[in-house]
Coordinates of C-alpha atoms in Angstrom, one line a residue:
X279 CA -28.2 9.0 37.6
X280 CA -31.0 7.5 35.4
X281 CA -30.3 7.3 31.7
X282 CA -32.3 9.9 29.7
X283 CA -33.3 9.0 26.1
X284 CA -34.3 11.5 23.5
X285 CA -36.3 10.0 20.6
X286 CA -34.9 11.3 17.3
X287 CA -37.5 12.7 15.0
X288 CA -37.9 11.6 11.4
X289 CA -39.2 14.9 10.1
X290 CA -36.8 16.8 7.8
X291 CA -38.3 20.3 8.4
X292 CA -35.7 23.1 8.6
X293 CA -36.9 23.9 12.2
X294 CA -38.9 22.0 14.7
X295 CA -40.0 23.9 17.9
X296 CA -41.3 21.9 20.8
X297 CA -41.4 24.8 23.3
X298 CA -41.3 28.6 23.6
X299 CA -37.5 28.9 22.9
X300 CA -35.7 28.3 19.6
X301 CA -32.1 27.2 18.8
X302 CA -30.2 28.7 15.9
X303 CA -28.2 26.9 13.1
X304 CA -26.9 28.0 9.7
X305 CA -29.4 26.6 7.1
X306 CA -26.8 25.8 4.5
X307 CA -23.0 25.2 4.8
X308 CA -20.6 24.6 1.9
X309 CA -17.4 22.6 2.6
X310 CA -14.4 21.4 0.6
X311 CA -13.2 17.9 0.5
X312 CA -10.1 17.5 2.8
X313 CA -10.7 20.7 4.8
X314 CA -12.2 21.2 8.2
X315 CA -15.7 22.8 8.9
X316 CA -17.7 24.1 11.8
X317 CA -21.5 23.9 12.1
X318 CA -22.7 26.4 14.7
X319 CA -25.5 25.8 17.2
X320 CA -26.6 28.9 19.2
X321 CA -28.4 27.9 22.4
X322 CA -30.0 30.6 24.6
X323 CA -29.3 28.8 27.9
X324 CA -27.1 25.9 29.0
X325 CA -28.8 22.6 28.0
X326 CA -29.0 19.4 30.0
X327 CA -28.2 17.4 26.8
X328 CA -27.1 18.5 23.3
X329 CA -26.8 16.1 20.4
X330 CA -25.5 16.5 16.8
X331 CA -27.1 13.9 14.6
X332 CA -27.0 13.3 10.8
X333 CA -29.1 11.8 8.1
X334 CA -28.4 11.8 4.3
X335 CA -30.2 14.5 2.3
X336 CA -33.7 13.1 1.2
X337 CA -32.7 9.8 2.8
X338 CA -35.0 7.6 4.9
X339 CA -32.4 5.9 7.0
X340 CA -32.2 6.2 10.8
X341 CA -30.3 9.2 12.0
X342 CA -26.9 8.6 13.6
X343 CA -25.4 10.5 16.6
X344 CA -22.0 12.1 15.7
X345 CA -21.2 14.0 19.0
X346 CA -23.0 15.0 22.2
X347 CA -22.9 17.0 25.4
X348 CA -24.3 15.1 28.4
X349 CA -23.6 15.1 32.2
X350 CA -21.5 18.3 31.5
X351 CA -19.2 16.3 29.3
X352 CA -18.4 16.9 25.6
X353 CA -18.0 13.5 23.8
X354 CA -17.2 12.5 20.2
X355 CA -19.0 9.3 19.0
X356 CA -17.3 9.1 15.6
X357 CA -13.8 9.8 14.3
X358 CA -13.4 13.3 12.8
X359 CA -16.5 14.6 14.6
X360 CA -16.2 16.7 17.7
X361 CA -18.6 19.0 19.6
X362 CA -16.9 22.2 21.0
X363 CA -17.7 24.2 24.2
X364 CA -20.1 26.4 22.1
X365 CA -22.1 23.3 21.2
X366 CA -20.9 23.6 17.5
X367 CA -20.1 20.5 15.5
X368 CA -16.5 20.4 14.1
X369 CA -15.7 18.0 11.3
X370 CA -12.1 17.5 10.2
X371 CA -10.7 16.2 6.9
X372 CA -14.1 16.4 5.1
X373 CA -15.2 13.6 2.9
X374 CA -17.9 13.6 0.3
X375 CA -19.7 10.9 2.4
X376 CA -20.1 13.6 5.1
X377 CA -22.6 15.5 3.0
X378 CA -26.1 15.5 4.4
X379 CA -28.6 16.9 6.8
X380 CA -27.3 17.6 10.4
X381 CA -29.6 18.3 13.4
X382 CA -28.6 20.1 16.6
X383 CA -31.0 18.7 19.2
X384 CA -31.3 20.1 22.7
X385 CA -33.0 19.1 25.9
X386 CA -33.1 21.9 28.5
X387 CA -33.1 21.6 32.2
X388 CA -36.9 22.3 32.3
X389 CA -37.3 19.2 30.0
X390 CA -38.3 21.2 27.0
X391 CA -36.6 19.9 23.8
X392 CA -35.8 21.7 20.5
X393 CA -34.0 21.0 17.3
X394 CA -32.8 22.9 14.2
X395 CA -30.9 21.7 11.1
X396 CA -28.1 22.5 8.7
X397 CA -27.7 21.1 5.2
X398 CA -24.0 20.6 4.4
X399 CA -22.8 20.2 0.8
X400 CA -19.3 19.1 -0.1
X401 CA -17.3 20.3 -3.0
X402 CA -14.0 18.9 -4.4
X403 CA -11.3 20.4 -6.5
X404 CA -10.7 18.6 -9.7
X405 CA -7.6 16.4 -9.4
X406 CA -7.0 15.8 -13.2
X407 CA -7.9 17.5 -16.4
X408 CA -6.2 15.9 -19.4
X409 CA -6.5 14.6 -22.9
X410 CA -5.9 10.9 -22.9
X411 CA -3.8 10.8 -26.0
X412 CA -1.3 13.1 -24.4
X413 CA -0.6 11.0 -21.4
X414 CA 2.6 9.3 -22.6
X415 CA 3.8 12.0 -25.0
X416 CA 7.3 13.4 -24.4
X417 CA 6.1 16.6 -26.2
X418 CA 3.6 17.2 -23.4
X419 CA 4.3 20.7 -21.8
X420 CA 2.0 22.6 -19.5
X421 CA -1.5 22.4 -21.0
X422 CA -0.6 21.5 -24.6
X423 CA 0.7 18.4 -26.4
X424 CA 1.3 17.2 -29.9
X425 CA -0.3 14.0 -31.2
X426 CA 0.5 11.9 -34.3
X427 CA -2.7 10.5 -35.7
X428 CA -2.7 6.7 -36.1
X429 CA -1.3 5.5 -39.4
X430 CA -3.8 4.7 -42.2
X431 CA -6.6 6.1 -40.0
X432 CA -7.4 9.7 -41.0
X433 CA -10.4 9.7 -38.7
X434 CA -9.9 8.9 -35.0
X435 CA -11.1 9.8 -31.5
X436 CA -9.9 12.3 -28.9
X437 CA -11.0 12.0 -25.3
X438 CA -10.9 14.7 -22.7
X439 CA -11.1 13.6 -19.0
X440 CA -11.8 15.6 -15.8
X441 CA -11.6 13.7 -12.5
X442 CA -12.2 14.3 -8.8
X443 CA -14.7 17.2 -9.2
X444 CA -17.8 18.0 -7.2
X445 CA -20.3 19.7 -8.0
X446 CA -20.7 19.1 -11.7
X447 CA -18.6 20.9 -14.3
X448 CA -19.4 21.9 -17.9
X449 CA -17.1 20.6 -20.7
X450 CA -16.8 21.2 -24.4
X451 CA -14.5 20.7 -27.3
X452 CA -13.7 23.5 -29.8
X453 CA -11.5 24.0 -32.9
X454 CA -8.8 26.7 -32.7
X455 CA -11.2 29.0 -34.5
X456 CA -13.7 28.7 -31.6
X457 CA -16.1 26.5 -33.4
X458 CA -17.8 24.1 -31.1
X459 CA -17.5 20.3 -31.8
X460 CA -20.2 17.8 -31.0
X461 CA -19.2 14.9 -28.7
X462 CA -19.7 11.3 -29.9
X463 CA -19.5 10.0 -26.4
X464 CA -20.3 11.9 -23.1
X465 CA -20.0 9.8 -19.9
X466 CA -19.8 10.6 -16.2
X467 CA -19.0 8.2 -13.4
X468 CA -19.0 8.4 -9.6
X469 CA -15.5 7.5 -8.2
X470 CA -15.1 5.5 -5.0
X471 CA -14.5 8.7 -2.9
X472 CA -17.8 10.2 -4.0
X473 CA -16.4 12.6 -6.5
X474 CA -17.1 12.5 -10.3
X475 CA -15.1 11.7 -13.4
X476 CA -16.3 12.8 -16.8
X477 CA -15.3 11.9 -20.4
X478 CA -16.0 13.8 -23.5
X479 CA -15.0 12.2 -26.8
X480 CA -14.9 13.7 -30.3
X481 CA -14.1 12.3 -33.7
X482 CA -11.6 14.3 -35.8
X483 CA -9.9 13.7 -39.2
X484 CA -6.2 14.2 -39.7
X485 CA -5.2 16.2 -42.8
X486 CA -2.3 15.7 -45.1
X487 CA 0.2 18.5 -44.7
X488 CA -2.0 20.5 -42.2
X489 CA -1.5 20.8 -38.5
X490 CA -4.7 21.2 -36.4
X491 CA -5.4 22.3 -32.9
X492 CA -8.3 21.2 -30.8
X493 CA -9.2 22.6 -27.4
X494 CA -11.0 21.0 -24.4
X495 CA -12.6 23.6 -22.1
X496 CA -13.8 22.6 -18.6
X497 CA -15.6 25.2 -16.3
X498 CA -16.8 25.0 -12.8
X499 CA -16.2 25.9 -9.1
X500 CA -13.9 22.8 -8.7
X501 CA -11.6 24.2 -11.5
X502 CA -11.4 27.7 -10.0
X503 CA -13.3 28.9 -13.1
X504 CA -12.0 27.6 -16.4
X505 CA -9.4 25.0 -17.4
X506 CA -8.1 24.7 -20.9
X507 CA -6.1 21.9 -22.6
X508 CA -5.0 22.0 -26.2
X509 CA -3.9 19.1 -28.4
X510 CA -2.1 19.6 -31.7
X511 CA -2.8 17.0 -34.4
X512 CA 0.2 16.6 -36.7
X513 CA -0.5 16.0 -40.4
X514 CA -1.2 12.6 -42.0
X515 CA 2.2 10.9 -41.9
X516 CA 4.3 10.1 -44.9
X517 CA 5.6 7.2 -42.7
X518 CA 3.2 4.5 -41.6
X519 CA 3.6 2.0 -38.7
X520 CA 1.3 -0.4 -36.8
X521 CA 0.3 1.4 -33.6
X522 CA 0.4 -1.7 -31.3
X523 CA 2.1 -5.1 -31.7
X524 CA 1.9 -8.1 -29.4
X525 CA 4.9 -10.4 -29.1
X526 CA 5.8 -13.6 -27.2
X527 CA 9.1 -14.0 -25.2
X528 CA 11.6 -16.1 -27.2
X529 CA 9.9 -15.6 -30.6
X530 CA 10.7 -13.2 -33.5
X531 CA 8.7 -10.1 -34.5
X532 CA 8.5 -7.7 -37.4
X533 CA 7.6 -4.0 -37.1
X534 CA 6.6 -2.7 -40.6
X535 CA 7.4 0.9 -41.7
X536 CA 5.6 2.0 -44.8
X537 CA 7.3 5.0 -46.5
X538 CA 5.5 6.8 -49.3
X539 CA 8.6 8.3 -50.8
X540 CA 12.2 7.0 -51.3
X541 CA 14.1 7.8 -48.1
X542 CA 17.7 9.0 -47.7
X543 CA 18.0 7.9 -44.1
X544 CA 15.8 5.5 -42.0
X545 CA 16.4 4.9 -38.3
X546 CA 14.6 2.6 -35.9
X547 CA 14.9 4.0 -32.4
X548 CA 13.4 2.9 -29.1
X549 CA 12.4 4.4 -25.8
X550 CA 10.6 2.7 -22.9
X551 CA 6.9 3.4 -22.4
X552 CA 6.3 6.5 -20.2
X553 CA 9.9 7.2 -19.7
X554 CA 11.8 10.3 -20.8
X555 CA 15.4 9.0 -21.2
X556 CA 17.3 9.3 -24.5
X557 CA 16.2 7.1 -27.3
X558 CA 18.6 4.4 -28.6
X559 CA 19.2 3.5 -32.3
X560 CA 18.6 -0.2 -32.9
X561 CA 19.1 -0.4 -36.7
X562 CA 19.3 2.0 -39.7
X563 CA 19.5 2.5 -43.4
X564 CA 22.1 5.1 -44.5
X565 CA 24.2 5.7 -47.6
X566 CA 22.3 2.9 -49.3
X567 CA 23.4 0.3 -46.6
X568 CA 21.3 -1.5 -44.0
X569 CA 23.1 -1.6 -40.6
X570 CA 22.3 -3.3 -37.3
X571 CA 23.3 -1.3 -34.2
X572 CA 22.5 -4.0 -31.6
X573 CA 22.4 -7.7 -31.5
X574 CA 19.0 -9.3 -32.4
X575 CA 17.9 -6.1 -34.2
X576 CA 18.1 -5.6 -37.9
X577 CA 16.3 -3.6 -40.6
X578 CA 15.1 -5.5 -43.8
X579 CA 14.9 -4.2 -47.4
X580 CA 11.3 -3.0 -46.8
X581 CA 12.6 -0.8 -43.9
X582 CA 10.8 -3.0 -41.3
X583 CA 12.5 -3.7 -38.0
X584 CA 13.0 -7.4 -37.2
X585 CA 13.7 -8.5 -33.6
X586 CA 14.7 -12.0 -32.9
X587 CA 14.4 -14.0 -29.7
X588 CA 12.2 -11.4 -28.0
X589 CA 13.0 -10.5 -24.4
X590 CA 10.7 -8.7 -21.9
X591 CA 13.2 -5.9 -21.9
X592 CA 12.4 -5.3 -25.6
X593 CA 9.0 -4.0 -24.6
X594 CA 8.5 -0.3 -25.3
X595 CA 7.8 2.3 -28.0
X596 CA 9.7 2.1 -31.3
X597 CA 10.0 5.0 -33.8
X598 CA 10.6 4.7 -37.5
X599 CA 12.3 8.0 -38.3
X600 CA 12.8 9.0 -41.9
X601 CA 14.8 11.7 -43.7
X602 CA 13.8 12.2 -47.3
X603 CA 16.2 13.4 -50.0
X604 CA 14.5 16.9 -49.9
X605 CA 15.7 17.1 -46.2
X606 CA 12.1 16.8 -44.9
X607 CA 11.9 14.4 -41.9
X608 CA 9.0 12.3 -40.7
X609 CA 8.3 9.6 -38.1
X610 CA 5.8 7.3 -36.6
X611 CA 5.8 4.8 -33.8
X612 CA 4.8 1.3 -32.7
X613 CA 4.3 0.1 -29.1
X614 CA 5.4 -3.5 -28.4
X615 CA 4.0 -5.4 -25.5
X616 CA 5.7 -8.7 -24.6
X617 CA 3.9 -11.7 -23.1
X618 CA 5.6 -14.8 -21.7
X619 CA 4.4 -18.4 -21.4
X620 CA 4.5 -19.8 -17.8
X621 CA 7.6 -21.8 -17.2
X622 CA 6.5 -23.4 -13.9
X623 CA 3.3 -24.2 -12.1
X624 CA 3.8 -26.3 -9.0
X625 CA 2.9 -26.9 -5.4
X626 CA 6.1 -26.4 -3.4
X627 CA 5.5 -29.4 -1.1
X628 CA 5.6 -31.7 -4.2
X629 CA 9.0 -30.7 -5.5
X630 CA 11.0 -33.5 -3.8
X631 CA 8.2 -36.1 -3.7
X632 CA 8.9 -39.4 -5.5
X633 CA 5.2 -39.9 -5.9
X634 CA 4.9 -36.7 -8.0
X635 CA 3.4 -37.4 -11.4
X636 CA 2.1 -34.9 -13.9
X637 CA -0.3 -32.5 -12.1
X638 CA -0.8 -34.7 -8.9
X639 CA 1.3 -35.7 -5.9
X640 CA 0.9 -37.1 -2.4
X641 CA 2.1 -35.4 0.7
X642 CA 2.6 -36.6 4.3
X643 CA 1.9 -33.7 6.7
X644 CA 4.7 -32.8 9.2
X645 CA 4.8 -35.0 12.3
X646 CA 3.2 -33.6 15.5
X647 CA 1.7 -30.7 13.5
X648 CA -1.9 -31.2 12.3
X649 CA -2.2 -27.7 10.8
X650 CA 0.4 -26.7 8.2
X651 CA 0.7 -24.6 5.0
X652 CA 0.6 -25.4 1.3
X653 CA 2.1 -23.0 -1.2
X654 CA 1.4 -22.9 -4.9
X655 CA 3.9 -21.2 -7.2
X656 CA 3.5 -20.0 -10.8
X657 CA 6.6 -18.6 -12.5
X658 CA 7.7 -16.9 -15.8
X659 CA 4.3 -15.5 -16.8
X660 CA 3.4 -12.1 -18.3
X661 CA 0.8 -10.5 -18.3
X662 CA -0.8 -11.1 -14.9
X663 CA -2.8 -14.2 -14.1
X664 CA -5.4 -15.2 -11.6
X665 CA -4.8 -17.9 -9.0
X666 CA -7.0 -19.6 -6.4
X667 CA -7.0 -22.7 -4.1
X668 CA -10.0 -24.9 -3.9
X669 CA -11.1 -28.1 -2.1
X670 CA -12.0 -31.2 -4.1
X671 CA -15.7 -30.1 -3.6
X672 CA -15.0 -26.9 -5.4
X673 CA -15.1 -24.6 -2.3
X674 CA -12.7 -21.7 -2.6
X675 CA -10.1 -21.3 0.1
X676 CA -8.7 -18.0 1.4
X677 CA -5.0 -17.4 1.1
X678 CA -3.1 -16.6 4.2
X679 CA -0.2 -15.2 2.1
X680 CA -0.3 -13.9 -1.4
X681 CA 2.6 -12.0 -3.1
X682 CA 4.2 -11.5 -6.5
X683 CA 7.8 -10.8 -7.6
X684 CA 9.4 -9.6 -10.8
X685 CA 12.2 -11.9 -11.9
X686 CA 15.4 -10.9 -13.5
X687 CA 14.1 -11.6 -17.0
X688 CA 11.2 -9.2 -16.5
X689 CA 8.5 -12.0 -16.1
X690 CA 6.6 -12.5 -12.9
X691 CA 6.5 -15.1 -10.1
X692 CA 3.5 -15.5 -7.8
X693 CA 2.9 -17.4 -4.5
X694 CA -0.4 -18.3 -3.0
X695 CA -0.3 -20.0 0.5
X696 CA -3.1 -21.6 2.4
X697 CA -3.4 -23.3 5.8
X698 CA -4.9 -26.7 6.0
X699 CA -5.5 -29.3 8.8
X700 CA -4.8 -33.0 8.4
X701 CA -7.6 -35.3 9.5
X702 CA -7.7 -38.7 11.2
X703 CA -8.4 -41.4 8.7
X704 CA -9.4 -39.0 5.9
X705 CA -7.5 -38.4 2.7
X706 CA -7.9 -34.8 1.4
X707 CA -7.4 -33.3 -2.1
X708 CA -6.6 -29.6 -2.6
X709 CA -6.3 -27.9 -6.0
X710 CA -4.4 -24.8 -7.2
X711 CA -6.0 -23.3 -10.3
X712 CA -4.2 -20.7 -12.4
X713 CA -5.8 -18.9 -15.3
X714 CA -4.4 -16.5 -17.9
X715 CA -3.2 -16.1 -21.5
X716 CA 0.3 -17.2 -20.5
X717 CA -1.2 -20.6 -19.4
X718 CA -3.2 -21.1 -22.6
X719 CA -6.3 -20.8 -20.5
X720 CA -6.4 -22.8 -17.2
X721 CA -3.7 -24.9 -15.4
X722 CA -4.5 -27.1 -12.4
X723 CA -2.3 -28.8 -9.9
X724 CA -3.6 -31.2 -7.2
X725 CA -2.0 -32.3 -3.9
X726 CA -3.3 -35.3 -1.9
X727 CA -2.8 -34.9 1.9
X728 CA -2.5 -38.3 3.6
X729 CA -4.6 -38.9 6.7
X730 CA -3.4 -38.9 10.3
X731 CA -2.9 -42.6 11.3
X732 CA -3.7 -43.4 14.9
X733 CA -2.7 -47.0 14.5
X734 CA 0.8 -46.1 13.2
X735 CA 1.3 -43.8 16.2
X736 CA 0.2 -46.6 18.6
X737 CA 2.4 -49.2 16.9
X738 CA 5.4 -46.8 17.0
X739 CA 4.9 -46.4 20.8
X740 CA 4.6 -50.2 21.3
X741 CA 7.8 -50.8 19.3
X742 CA 9.6 -48.2 21.4
X743 CA 8.5 -49.6 24.8
X744 CA 9.1 -53.2 23.7
X745 CA 12.7 -52.4 22.7
X746 CA 13.4 -50.9 26.1
X747 CA 11.9 -53.9 28.0
X748 CA 13.8 -56.3 25.7
X749 CA 17.1 -54.7 26.4
X750 CA 16.5 -54.6 30.1
X751 CA 15.9 -58.4 30.3
X752 CA 18.0 -59.6 27.4
X753 CA 21.4 -58.1 28.3
X754 CA 21.9 -59.8 31.7
X755 CA 20.7 -63.2 30.3
X756 CA 23.2 -62.8 27.4
X757 CA 26.0 -62.2 29.9
X758 CA 25.3 -65.3 31.9
X759 CA 25.1 -67.5 28.8
X760 CA 28.4 -66.0 27.6
X761 CA 30.1 -66.7 31.0
X762 CA 29.0 -70.4 30.9
X763 CA 30.1 -70.8 27.3
X764 CA 33.6 -69.4 28.1
X765 CA 33.9 -71.7 31.2
X766 CA 33.0 -74.8 29.2
X767 CA 35.5 -73.9 26.5
X768 CA 38.4 -73.6 28.9
X769 CA 37.5 -76.9 30.6
X770 CA 37.7 -78.7 27.2
X771 CA 41.1 -77.1 26.5
X772 CA 42.4 -77.7 29.9
X773 CA 41.0 -80.8 31.7
X774 CA 42.8 -79.9 34.8
X775 CA 41.0 -76.6 34.9
X776 CA 38.2 -76.5 37.5
X777 CA 36.1 -73.5 37.9
X778 CA 36.5 -71.9 41.3
X779 CA 33.6 -72.6 43.6
X780 CA 31.5 -69.7 44.3

């Protein structure tokens, strides 16, 4: 049967009629991300060919065929797109990228052709509505959380985030009284799946002795109406701490705790970041005495916590909790993040090489194997680093294996493996470059791969064959010489001895 081609039209009219009959489609269809949808196409008589094609709304790109009916067969041309026996287009697991202009095009048996179109819009339910400062708060419950303002910073920012929505939503901040607050930053991004993420940031001022409530309201179809999240701002603290402190593994660190009034009890306690387990007391001041509860942790006379020989396990949130003599209690926290200097940066194939020196070594490739792997290892680092292999020319090489482990001390170890090929008569240099804070910038290791030597292989073969030939000739000759020598020796010792005639 000869192949019949229908030229797809570039017009975007709602309906194009090329004959006396018309086909029917729904002009607009609304779908939800992740669900299935059906686009009907009512045809008055059985067609010879029926096509469902798509173009993006207002786009100029060529249309693409998604499914078709031809030769009395229903055929899907793209995953998730099917044409049913009623010539409707069925799309499963809708994605935002499916949004666009769909055409039902028909060729009848009398060779008349028709088309009609449907505009499909995709919506998505919001996947997240939160206030960023509440994310790691143990007080977080339902749609409300408490927030301690940063010490010594009465004015600070609060950011409300809504993610995964489509179409657009409206957002606003209000005080508990209902008074609307102006945003200092309002930003919206498009996520990789085609949905949106929006940020609304306000600046507020903490008050001494006064608790405040601020409300973030988001409204739209993707929120089933209205979503509300509240944040409670605790009063300006009597206790002040540094919000974030950076420490290095093996060094000492001091966490200050500034107390405005003379305390009765001071405790430094710790919990791990984003975990809900019970806090542990590290050191305390009680009954006029400073006490250490755990090795390497003690509290000084200024109520600061001193930690010696930092370990990665010390990372986390530390609270300075204070009980005043009037029985009022206060607290504030500091987050410690621990970094670690790299303890090893090497190319594994160099480890047992006597030629190894500083950051360079030579390597003889495995015999009878021109293609082999080289692995670069960096150990003991934190935070993460970047690694890459390059040729001496600077060309980047793709890793065939790349993975990272967490070691028992909490630091990381990373492996990058490449495949290289030894060359006849050509010496090659490959470089492993690692970059990061834990390396004081950049660290480079070189490996020189020695060339394949054709002469050495030839010589080895000649030596092997010469040895075999030598043994074949030499052993019989040696036996004859030994026999003659023994006979002469016996004749000298025994003159009357005469060798038997052969």
